[in-house]
XYZ file of C-alpha atoms in Angstrom:
662
model
C -143.864 68.394 -167.937
C -141.473 65.856 -166.393
C -139.015 68.688 -165.671
C -141.723 70.692 -164.126
C -142.795 67.879 -161.854
C -139.176 67.160 -160.878
C -138.741 70.889 -160.076
C -141.805 70.832 -157.953
C -140.673 67.737 -156.243
C -137.261 69.206 -155.488
C -138.969 72.272 -153.995
C -141.159 70.011 -151.967
C -138.114 68.289 -150.542
C -136.511 71.638 -149.818
C -139.671 72.729 -148.016
C -139.923 69.586 -145.935
C -136.193 69.905 -145.064
C -136.946 73.401 -143.758
C -140.202 72.317 -142.360
C -138.708 69.594 -140.218
C -136.474 72.166 -138.470
C -139.609 74.204 -137.740
C -141.357 71.149 -136.353
C -138.612 70.594 -133.801
C -138.409 74.286 -132.982
C -142.155 74.651 -132.617
C -142.679 71.404 -130.900
C -140.437 72.588 -127.984
C -142.299 75.830 -127.837
C -145.663 74.117 -127.973
C -144.835 71.551 -125.249
C -143.636 74.355 -122.963
C -146.691 76.377 -123.480
C -149.142 73.435 -123.294
C -147.811 72.307 -119.903
C -146.688 75.524 -118.312
C -148.526 78.308 -120.091
C -145.160 79.893 -120.857
C -144.729 81.857 -124.234
C -140.847 81.484 -124.450
C -139.346 84.379 -126.521
C -135.852 83.079 -125.777
C -136.492 79.852 -127.616
C -134.673 81.269 -130.620
C -131.545 82.028 -128.620
C -131.654 78.458 -127.230
C -131.891 77.241 -130.827
C -128.730 79.380 -131.647
C -126.981 78.140 -128.409
C -127.324 74.577 -129.442
C -125.565 75.347 -132.832
C -122.804 77.185 -131.021
C -122.302 74.349 -128.349
C -122.123 71.982 -131.359
C -119.410 74.143 -132.930
C -117.289 73.885 -129.712
C -117.783 70.149 -129.658
C -116.876 69.543 -133.321
C -113.916 71.831 -133.557
C -111.570 69.608 -131.385
C -113.008 66.265 -132.422
C -113.445 66.818 -136.163
C -116.384 66.786 -138.428
C -116.951 63.025 -138.389
C -116.955 61.909 -134.817
C -117.515 65.609 -133.665
C -120.899 65.934 -135.348
C -122.309 62.798 -133.893
C -121.099 63.650 -130.372
C -122.484 67.173 -130.765
C -125.890 65.871 -131.690
C -125.990 64.372 -128.180
C -123.889 66.634 -126.037
C -125.094 70.108 -127.166
C -128.799 69.425 -126.611
C -128.060 68.089 -123.186
C -126.164 71.211 -122.378
C -128.798 73.438 -123.680
C -131.370 71.349 -121.802
C -129.452 72.162 -118.490
C -129.315 75.818 -119.443
C -133.094 75.691 -119.937
C -133.697 73.891 -116.614
C -131.610 76.504 -114.819
C -133.564 79.298 -116.513
C -136.780 77.785 -115.319
C -135.830 77.208 -111.884
C -134.213 80.746 -111.335
C -136.271 83.119 -113.226
C -139.612 81.578 -114.492
C -140.548 79.887 -111.300
C -141.180 83.056 -109.185
C -143.633 84.162 -111.878
C -145.975 81.265 -111.726
C -149.409 82.642 -110.729
C -148.927 85.920 -112.471
C -150.440 86.920 -115.747
C -148.862 84.740 -118.510
C -147.887 87.962 -120.316
C -145.096 88.332 -117.683
C -143.584 85.226 -119.061
C -143.184 86.965 -122.359
C -141.647 89.943 -120.802
C -139.141 87.879 -118.765
C -138.146 85.782 -121.775
C -137.605 88.863 -123.824
C -135.086 90.002 -121.242
C -133.538 86.534 -121.714
C -133.178 87.167 -125.414
C -130.975 90.175 -124.722
C -128.865 88.358 -122.223
C -128.457 85.098 -124.174
C -127.741 86.849 -127.560
C -124.924 88.958 -126.007
C -123.510 85.972 -124.229
C -123.293 84.214 -127.579
C -121.447 87.111 -129.163
C -119.175 87.463 -126.008
C -118.051 83.810 -126.128
C -118.117 82.942 -129.829
C -117.915 86.401 -131.543
C -120.330 88.071 -134.050
C -118.841 86.472 -137.179
C -120.857 84.003 -139.188
C -119.375 80.466 -139.099
C -119.982 77.196 -140.876
C -120.843 74.120 -138.852
C -118.816 71.203 -140.226
C -120.740 68.037 -141.045
C -119.360 64.552 -141.954
C -118.242 64.263 -145.620
C -120.698 61.404 -146.139
C -123.715 63.785 -145.541
C -122.320 66.291 -148.000
C -122.861 64.051 -150.920
C -125.493 64.660 -153.619
C -128.519 62.503 -153.944
C -130.753 61.766 -156.905
C -133.868 59.654 -156.640
C -136.389 59.369 -159.516
C -135.075 62.506 -161.241
C -135.303 64.453 -158.004
C -131.993 66.053 -156.843
C -131.186 66.837 -153.175
C -128.320 66.113 -150.847
C -127.769 63.296 -148.306
C -127.855 66.039 -145.656
C -131.384 66.895 -146.609
C -132.468 63.396 -146.309
C -130.648 63.144 -143.004
C -132.438 66.148 -141.726
C -135.843 64.802 -142.663
C -135.251 61.364 -141.285
C -133.559 62.463 -138.039
C -136.160 65.147 -137.414
C -139.068 62.779 -138.062
C -137.524 60.150 -135.768
C -137.080 62.773 -133.005
C -140.751 63.971 -133.483
C -142.050 60.439 -133.210
C -139.923 59.731 -130.253
C -141.269 62.908 -128.492
C -144.853 61.897 -129.310
C -144.171 58.457 -127.844
C -142.631 59.947 -124.754
C -145.633 62.141 -124.213
C -148.329 59.618 -125.003
C -146.744 56.184 -124.034
C -144.807 56.716 -120.856
C -145.505 57.541 -117.175
C -143.645 60.717 -117.514
C -145.728 61.904 -120.372
C -148.963 60.863 -118.559
C -147.868 63.045 -115.541
C -146.977 66.015 -117.839
C -150.281 65.804 -119.652
C -152.243 65.517 -116.324
C -150.308 68.496 -114.935
C -151.197 70.575 -118.023
C -154.898 70.017 -117.206
C -154.956 70.215 -113.438
C -151.774 71.031 -111.556
C -153.539 71.001 -108.225
C -154.924 67.439 -108.740
C -151.378 66.214 -109.580
C -149.949 67.868 -106.551
C -152.703 66.214 -104.364
C -151.578 62.835 -105.742
C -148.137 63.465 -104.049
C -146.267 64.259 -107.331
C -143.702 67.021 -107.356
C -145.134 68.744 -110.509
C -142.628 71.592 -110.234
C -139.776 69.183 -110.944
C -141.692 67.976 -114.091
C -141.959 71.597 -115.178
C -138.211 72.000 -114.964
C -137.733 68.774 -117.082
C -140.337 69.938 -119.549
C -138.696 73.339 -120.069
C -135.240 71.633 -120.305
C -136.614 69.094 -122.800
C -138.243 71.966 -125.049
C -134.846 73.782 -124.944
C -133.082 70.545 -125.956
C -135.415 70.140 -129.023
C -134.537 73.722 -130.071
C -130.968 72.919 -129.717
C -131.238 69.854 -132.117
C -133.087 72.090 -134.618
C -130.279 74.720 -134.349
C -127.582 71.931 -134.914
C -129.156 70.443 -138.024
C -130.032 73.886 -139.529
C -126.512 75.171 -138.745
C -125.112 72.216 -140.779
C -127.493 73.080 -143.709
C -126.903 76.811 -143.818
C -124.597 78.698 -141.320
C -124.260 79.672 -137.700
C -124.532 83.232 -136.586
C -125.786 85.155 -133.522
C -128.790 86.313 -135.347
C -129.975 82.852 -136.405
C -132.278 82.563 -133.450
C -133.964 85.909 -134.144
C -134.567 84.923 -137.880
C -136.531 81.787 -137.068
C -138.340 82.851 -133.797
C -141.177 84.725 -135.410
C -141.771 81.813 -137.962
C -141.788 79.463 -134.995
C -144.560 81.617 -133.354
C -146.545 81.618 -136.437
C -146.367 77.834 -136.534
C -147.456 77.431 -133.021
C -150.340 79.842 -133.373
C -151.398 78.201 -136.670
C -151.273 74.774 -135.156
C -152.714 75.806 -131.843
C -150.960 76.946 -128.701
C -149.963 73.814 -126.725
C -150.855 71.344 -129.550
C -147.887 68.958 -130.411
C -149.904 67.687 -133.495
C -150.474 71.329 -134.546
C -146.717 72.042 -134.266
C -145.915 69.125 -136.663
C -148.500 70.089 -139.289
C -147.909 73.826 -138.921
C -144.101 73.385 -139.149
C -144.341 71.339 -142.308
C -146.941 73.713 -143.806
C -144.899 76.821 -143.197
C -141.745 75.152 -144.418
C -143.230 74.243 -147.669
C -145.221 77.471 -148.143
C -141.984 79.633 -147.510
C -140.013 77.446 -149.975
C -142.568 77.621 -152.731
C -143.281 81.359 -152.421
C -139.583 82.038 -152.357
C -139.094 80.019 -155.611
C -142.207 80.862 -157.632
C -143.734 84.096 -156.152
C -140.867 85.855 -154.514
C -142.860 89.065 -154.045
C -145.040 87.288 -151.532
C -142.184 85.730 -149.580
C -142.589 86.608 -145.941
C -146.171 87.857 -146.398
C -148.074 84.607 -146.986
C -147.478 82.936 -143.697
C -148.367 86.083 -141.678
C -151.627 86.522 -143.789
C -152.348 82.870 -143.060
C -151.807 83.336 -139.356
C -154.078 86.369 -139.164
C -156.812 84.626 -141.103
C -156.564 81.479 -138.733
C -156.677 83.683 -135.645
C -159.648 85.504 -136.844
C -161.620 82.394 -137.776
C -160.284 79.952 -135.102
C -158.386 81.808 -132.426
C -157.206 78.596 -130.754
C -155.476 77.446 -133.958
C -156.123 74.455 -136.322
C -155.606 71.872 -133.604
C -155.706 73.905 -130.338
C -158.237 73.882 -127.600
C -160.188 76.945 -126.521
C -159.284 78.401 -123.169
C -155.500 78.208 -123.631
C -153.900 81.654 -123.584
C -156.920 83.798 -124.406
C -158.173 84.796 -120.993
C -156.894 87.134 -118.263
C -157.973 85.076 -115.369
C -154.679 83.791 -114.383
C -153.402 87.064 -112.828
C -153.636 90.747 -113.448
C -151.151 93.070 -114.992
C -149.240 94.859 -112.173
C -149.484 98.558 -112.804
C -147.395 101.273 -111.033
C -148.507 102.721 -107.800
C -148.979 106.347 -107.126
C -145.760 106.864 -105.229
C -146.920 105.588 -101.841
C -145.192 107.933 -99.364
C -145.382 110.893 -101.773
C -148.392 113.062 -101.567
C -150.250 114.361 -104.684
C -148.931 117.820 -104.057
C -145.358 116.554 -103.678
C -145.641 114.558 -106.973
C -146.979 117.645 -108.769
C -144.034 119.702 -107.482
C -141.659 116.908 -108.692
C -143.275 116.856 -112.077
C -143.128 120.566 -112.525
C -139.445 120.600 -111.436
C -138.709 117.833 -114.027
C -140.378 119.808 -116.785
C -138.436 122.892 -115.797
C -135.212 121.038 -115.685
C -135.814 119.530 -119.114
C -136.704 122.921 -120.482
C -133.337 124.414 -119.254
C -131.220 121.327 -120.039
C -130.051 122.313 -123.482
C -128.989 125.750 -122.356
C -126.975 124.205 -119.531
C -125.451 121.564 -121.779
C -124.432 124.030 -124.490
C -123.000 126.374 -121.912
C -120.667 123.726 -120.524
C -119.772 122.513 -124.063
C -121.736 119.203 -124.222
C -123.885 119.391 -127.424
C -123.879 115.532 -127.809
C -126.234 115.300 -124.871
C -128.748 117.499 -126.654
C -128.801 114.928 -129.405
C -129.190 112.111 -126.812
C -132.100 114.077 -125.171
C -133.711 114.229 -128.542
C -133.743 110.487 -128.733
C -135.139 110.333 -125.161
C -137.982 112.495 -126.059
C -138.943 110.397 -129.115
C -138.779 107.152 -127.164
C -140.729 108.742 -124.162
C -143.560 109.569 -126.532
C -143.446 106.049 -128.048
C -143.573 104.524 -124.453
C -146.358 106.874 -123.549
C -148.432 105.589 -126.461
C -147.940 102.056 -125.443
C -148.971 102.815 -121.849
C -152.411 103.862 -123.010
C -153.173 100.521 -124.538
C -151.109 98.303 -122.274
C -151.113 99.994 -118.889
C -154.687 101.436 -118.951
C -156.527 98.980 -121.223
C -154.702 95.787 -120.306
C -153.915 94.910 -123.867
C -150.165 93.809 -124.522
C -149.351 94.397 -128.173
C -146.224 92.736 -129.445
C -146.274 94.725 -132.670
C -146.627 98.228 -131.258
C -143.546 99.207 -133.372
C -145.790 99.165 -136.473
C -147.159 102.518 -135.499
C -143.742 103.963 -134.847
C -142.322 102.646 -138.165
C -145.495 103.637 -140.126
C -145.263 107.210 -138.624
C -141.597 107.502 -139.576
C -142.219 106.342 -143.109
C -145.326 108.507 -143.557
C -143.381 111.589 -142.391
C -140.393 110.757 -144.663
C -142.718 110.202 -147.709
C -144.726 113.393 -146.870
C -141.456 115.383 -146.858
C -140.410 113.916 -150.130
C -143.647 114.125 -152.052
C -145.973 116.590 -150.274
C -144.280 119.242 -148.228
C -140.957 119.499 -146.488
C -142.572 121.232 -143.531
C -142.140 119.336 -140.223
C -145.690 120.375 -139.203
C -147.100 118.602 -142.295
C -144.864 115.567 -141.684
C -145.906 115.218 -138.065
C -149.654 115.606 -138.868
C -149.402 112.953 -141.620
C -147.498 110.651 -139.263
C -150.156 110.897 -136.467
C -153.027 110.384 -139.034
C -151.355 107.394 -140.647
C -150.680 105.967 -137.208
C -154.268 106.386 -136.151
C -155.635 104.941 -139.508
C -153.543 101.804 -139.228
C -154.500 101.467 -135.585
C -158.127 101.751 -136.414
C -157.783 98.975 -139.117
C -155.566 96.610 -136.961
C -157.508 97.357 -133.770
C -160.819 96.525 -135.361
C -159.506 93.111 -136.359
C -157.169 92.430 -133.403
C -159.437 93.236 -130.427
C -161.767 90.250 -131.344
C -159.173 88.224 -129.622
C -157.592 88.678 -126.222
C -154.610 87.748 -124.072
C -151.713 85.882 -125.829
C -153.721 85.730 -129.103
C -153.962 89.546 -129.139
C -150.255 89.799 -128.538
C -149.573 87.401 -131.378
C -152.014 88.866 -133.969
C -150.369 92.392 -133.489
C -146.989 90.774 -133.947
C -148.250 89.314 -137.192
C -149.459 92.694 -138.449
C -146.116 94.341 -137.502
C -144.193 91.624 -139.411
C -146.555 91.942 -142.333
C -145.860 95.750 -142.509
C -142.022 95.090 -142.044
C -142.057 92.640 -144.998
C -144.204 94.895 -147.124
C -141.837 97.966 -146.469
C -138.834 95.792 -147.169
C -140.016 94.834 -150.586
C -141.675 98.053 -151.906
C -139.642 100.339 -154.070
C -141.283 103.547 -152.965
C -140.269 102.967 -149.452
C -136.746 102.379 -150.371
C -136.688 98.587 -149.822
C -134.079 97.262 -147.614
C -131.830 100.393 -148.093
C -134.469 102.548 -146.444
C -135.790 106.066 -147.249
C -133.311 108.701 -148.081
C -133.192 112.304 -149.271
C -135.791 114.158 -147.078
C -134.985 117.425 -145.519
C -137.370 118.773 -142.881
C -137.873 122.530 -142.922
C -138.891 124.795 -139.936
C -142.085 126.256 -141.205
C -145.149 125.530 -143.225
C -145.940 125.281 -147.008
C -142.342 124.713 -147.796
C -141.126 128.016 -146.368
C -138.442 128.347 -143.640
C -134.942 127.026 -143.145
C -133.950 123.423 -143.101
C -133.111 122.046 -139.698
C -129.667 121.024 -140.857
C -128.918 124.694 -141.944
C -129.896 126.423 -138.620
C -126.902 127.925 -137.021
C -127.374 130.925 -134.656
C -125.174 132.455 -131.897
C -126.993 133.791 -128.962
C -124.858 135.231 -126.151
C -121.906 133.328 -127.549
C -123.796 129.977 -127.563
C -124.261 128.171 -130.849
C -127.937 127.244 -131.560
C -128.237 124.413 -134.052
C -131.013 122.530 -135.560
C -130.711 119.773 -132.915
C -131.508 122.507 -130.165
C -134.475 123.799 -132.165
C -135.742 120.320 -132.722
C -135.341 119.596 -129.060
C -137.694 122.433 -127.972
C -140.279 121.450 -130.617
C -140.157 117.850 -129.581
C -140.381 118.870 -126.009
C -143.580 120.783 -126.585
C -145.042 117.905 -128.543
C -144.234 115.469 -125.787
C -145.375 117.532 -122.936
C -148.577 118.413 -124.805
C -149.200 114.607 -125.474
C -148.587 113.928 -121.655
C -151.024 116.557 -120.600
C -153.694 115.598 -123.169
C -153.343 111.982 -122.246
C -153.573 112.666 -118.608
C -156.875 114.710 -119.052
C -158.239 111.839 -121.181
C -157.320 109.181 -118.594
C -158.781 111.339 -115.784
C -161.980 111.776 -117.744
C -164.859 109.098 -117.852
C -163.038 107.693 -120.934
C -160.024 106.699 -118.905
C -162.186 105.277 -116.110
C -163.824 102.995 -118.565
C -160.473 101.815 -119.828
C -159.338 101.032 -116.279
C -162.642 99.140 -115.612
C -162.015 97.148 -118.912
C -158.458 96.254 -117.705
C -159.758 95.138 -114.301
C -162.782 93.114 -115.651
C -164.041 93.372 -119.200
C -166.946 91.137 -118.331
C -168.144 93.417 -115.576
C -167.733 96.503 -117.805
C -169.910 94.963 -120.409
C -172.501 93.976 -117.796
C -172.965 97.488 -116.626
C -173.515 98.612 -120.211
C -170.281 99.794 -121.737
C -169.422 98.843 -125.390
C -165.879 97.556 -124.463
C -165.042 96.814 -128.050
C -165.603 100.387 -129.079
C -163.568 101.730 -126.101
C -160.704 99.403 -126.770
C -160.631 100.367 -130.395
C -160.576 104.152 -129.414
C -157.740 103.540 -127.004
C -155.930 101.687 -129.799
C -156.373 104.575 -132.241
C -155.160 106.978 -129.622
C -152.093 104.884 -128.941
C -151.474 104.402 -132.683
C -151.573 108.141 -133.396
C -149.177 108.984 -130.565
C -146.877 106.091 -131.748
C -147.106 107.494 -135.274
C -146.255 110.846 -133.921
C -143.180 109.445 -132.195
C -142.242 107.968 -135.587
C -142.726 111.270 -137.187
C -140.417 112.981 -134.647
C -137.762 110.358 -135.564
C -138.109 111.336 -139.181
C -137.752 115.122 -138.728
C -134.943 114.752 -136.218
C -131.961 116.358 -137.873
C -129.817 113.406 -136.758
C -131.917 111.086 -138.903
C -130.635 110.584 -142.450
C -132.317 107.283 -143.341
C -135.434 105.543 -142.226
C -134.989 101.766 -142.629
C -137.195 98.691 -141.707
C -134.731 97.371 -139.238
C -134.492 100.821 -137.607
C -138.212 101.209 -137.092
C -140.290 98.132 -137.839
C -138.105 95.200 -136.450
C -140.115 93.340 -133.744
C -137.252 93.862 -131.224
C -138.361 97.535 -130.959
C -141.734 96.343 -129.725
C -139.889 94.496 -127.021
C -137.646 97.513 -126.235
C -140.534 99.834 -125.657
C -142.308 97.240 -123.423
C -139.045 97.012 -121.365
C -139.158 100.834 -120.949
C -142.848 100.862 -119.925
C -142.409 98.039 -117.476
C -139.158 99.461 -115.947
C -140.813 102.963 -115.481
C -144.119 101.588 -114.297
C -147.016 101.014 -116.562
C -150.472 102.573 -115.950
C -149.063 105.937 -114.900
C -148.251 107.681 -118.225
C -145.141 109.371 -116.715
C -143.609 106.085 -115.500
C -142.913 104.734 -119.053
C -141.453 108.111 -120.020
C -139.037 107.888 -117.060
C -138.209 104.286 -118.051
C -137.477 105.419 -121.575
C -135.054 108.118 -120.251
C -133.348 105.606 -117.829
C -132.949 102.767 -120.409
C -131.417 105.141 -123.105
C -129.118 106.766 -120.587
C -127.960 103.315 -119.308
C -127.552 102.029 -122.892
C -125.437 105.197 -123.844
C -123.166 104.783 -120.774
C -122.778 101.028 -121.197
C -122.184 101.264 -124.955
C -119.154 103.439 -124.358
C -117.666 100.807 -121.987
C -118.615 97.434 -123.544
C -120.225 96.014 -126.642
C -122.352 93.730 -124.451
C -124.505 96.417 -122.996
C -127.640 94.448 -123.779
C -126.430 91.687 -121.434
C -126.625 94.251 -118.616
C -129.860 95.781 -119.725
C -131.473 92.435 -120.073
C -130.273 91.283 -116.682
C -131.694 94.492 -115.008
C -134.928 94.027 -116.910
C -135.280 90.404 -115.664
C -134.623 91.514 -112.116
C -137.411 94.187 -112.489
C -139.885 91.650 -113.874
C -139.192 89.350 -110.969
C -138.744 91.836 -108.075
C -140.103 95.236 -109.119
C -142.986 94.384 -111.508
C -144.739 97.661 -110.913
C -141.672 99.620 -112.022
C -139.579 102.476 -110.627
C -142.612 104.500 -109.698
C -143.467 101.883 -107.162
C -140.114 101.939 -105.311
C -141.268 104.404 -102.566
C -144.074 101.955 -101.767
C -141.726 99.066 -101.813
C -139.373 100.789 -99.466
C -142.253 101.825 -97.145
C -143.639 98.264 -97.122
C -140.298 96.770 -96.390
C -139.844 99.111 -93.471
C -143.193 98.250 -92.093
C -142.530 94.566 -92.535
C -139.354 94.858 -90.600
C -136.934 94.476 -93.451
C -138.479 91.272 -95.094
C -138.493 91.015 -98.945
C -141.390 92.644 -100.513
C -143.614 90.439 -102.759
C -144.812 91.253 -106.263
C -148.145 92.491 -104.784
C -146.397 95.196 -102.815
C -147.009 98.690 -103.887
C -150.473 97.842 -105.185
C -152.248 101.138 -105.170
C -154.686 102.815 -107.382
C -153.370 104.000 -110.679
C -151.990 107.473 -110.601
C -153.868 109.783 -112.735
C -152.581 112.875 -110.975
C -148.796 113.276 -111.207
């Protein structure tokens, strides 16, 4: 019994050690959101940046003096980086829908992560700590390390100091007043914008401290920010968006729960906290200690959808669309004729992501819901198609039907639960479902676990008859027709059919109701529409198309394995949002154009530099700030600029009715 109690006590200490890191990380996130309404996706990279700055300080000074100096210098440096980020990128977005902050900080994730790799390399490194802290510690039969005790004491002291700063100083009083009524604070003659900069910098510095002490406990790597970010969001949502007290309780709770499940119920590791988050969001959307009204409404600005081309008439746009379809139909023939079969494979990838982006546009661009877990449909479709080919039929037709069906069923289940909340809470609950699916697929044997699904071979036919895609090899007029070419034309038909079908639906009364929900859900309810039912139908439609995109990935001859990281990692939800915004959401064809552009740019940059995400992230940030309506709005922006005599266009430029006729 004594041994059992000692073991439990040791695990409790380990849980509190991890929990105190989460407290510091989540406290920074929570303060930034509570004051500025900014969900900072780049918080994890600032966490990693703190650890890397500390490495640079410790290496010349040594582990003893260097570690102490790093605990002061590195957070200050990261705080300055945070302040610069707030002044140069976030400030132009104040007044827009808070979801644009999520989009912009996702671009910062790409930029900061590649900068870290560029400066410090991609190798995992150990952050040296003083020898004194590496000593073992035993108290009352409980074994730990001096470093664990240091983490708990230092983290607690910093959390208490932050609480005193916010509640017992004039600075904290102004910050809290600004979070409640910015206009009132400005009317008192206080420069609240300057305080916003300080708040963002302070939150970044807290993340840096967490990165340093965790780096000394585990290791330092470019992926360390990504690994803790989702857990930090879980904590903030559990505790309540903007609640400092919630961040403390939530951080400790998640740290202890993760440690105990890892030790005693490893099959539930990674699942428990997401189930807890979903349950809390459904019962109390504002979190355990949060206040209602934070992050759940859409009254702080609309989503900026793409215009209809401005200077282009409907007939011109139709001709451009038909020319694009004709050009894509002829593309493989031309590419094979000039001896460039690689680009056929690349076009296959473009078609898959174009369909994925189209599916997101239905729920985001037309319905005004921003799901941060949209990749769950893509991944579920890919796995469903792969399993169907392994256990049901190798026919690509069957695989695609199963993929679309599974995507629709998951969307119906997730949608029925998720659409009870809105705004940031909707974004977070979909992220939780996606992570739940990722963790489940990662652990289950029949999905291949972390190794992924292998051994499926799609055939061109039905009921198991027909050649495998990989075996197709024909010569027509001296040109070799491979499985990749055949797949291209099949995927092309699927994507064009999905676009035409979606366009008809969005032009019908169903699409008009979705648009009215996006503009004002309250008004739509007032005139008699069951908005919940319409949002669920849109979600199911988007889920089935997302699943179909995943199915295409599975039957693509270039796909040999379907893994969780390849299909279900949260970063893919961000990538498809980038494509949708860059192209122009709310237009159907805009996100498809965005997918083609992003993949083409990635392909070109990847052949030149390993840091291609740095360039893509920078371009995305510029789009969010200056071209929020996407590429399709450029003609309107140019026309507006000419009419304004060359002055810079604002974000409202290009506002026109959503194009349902391309």
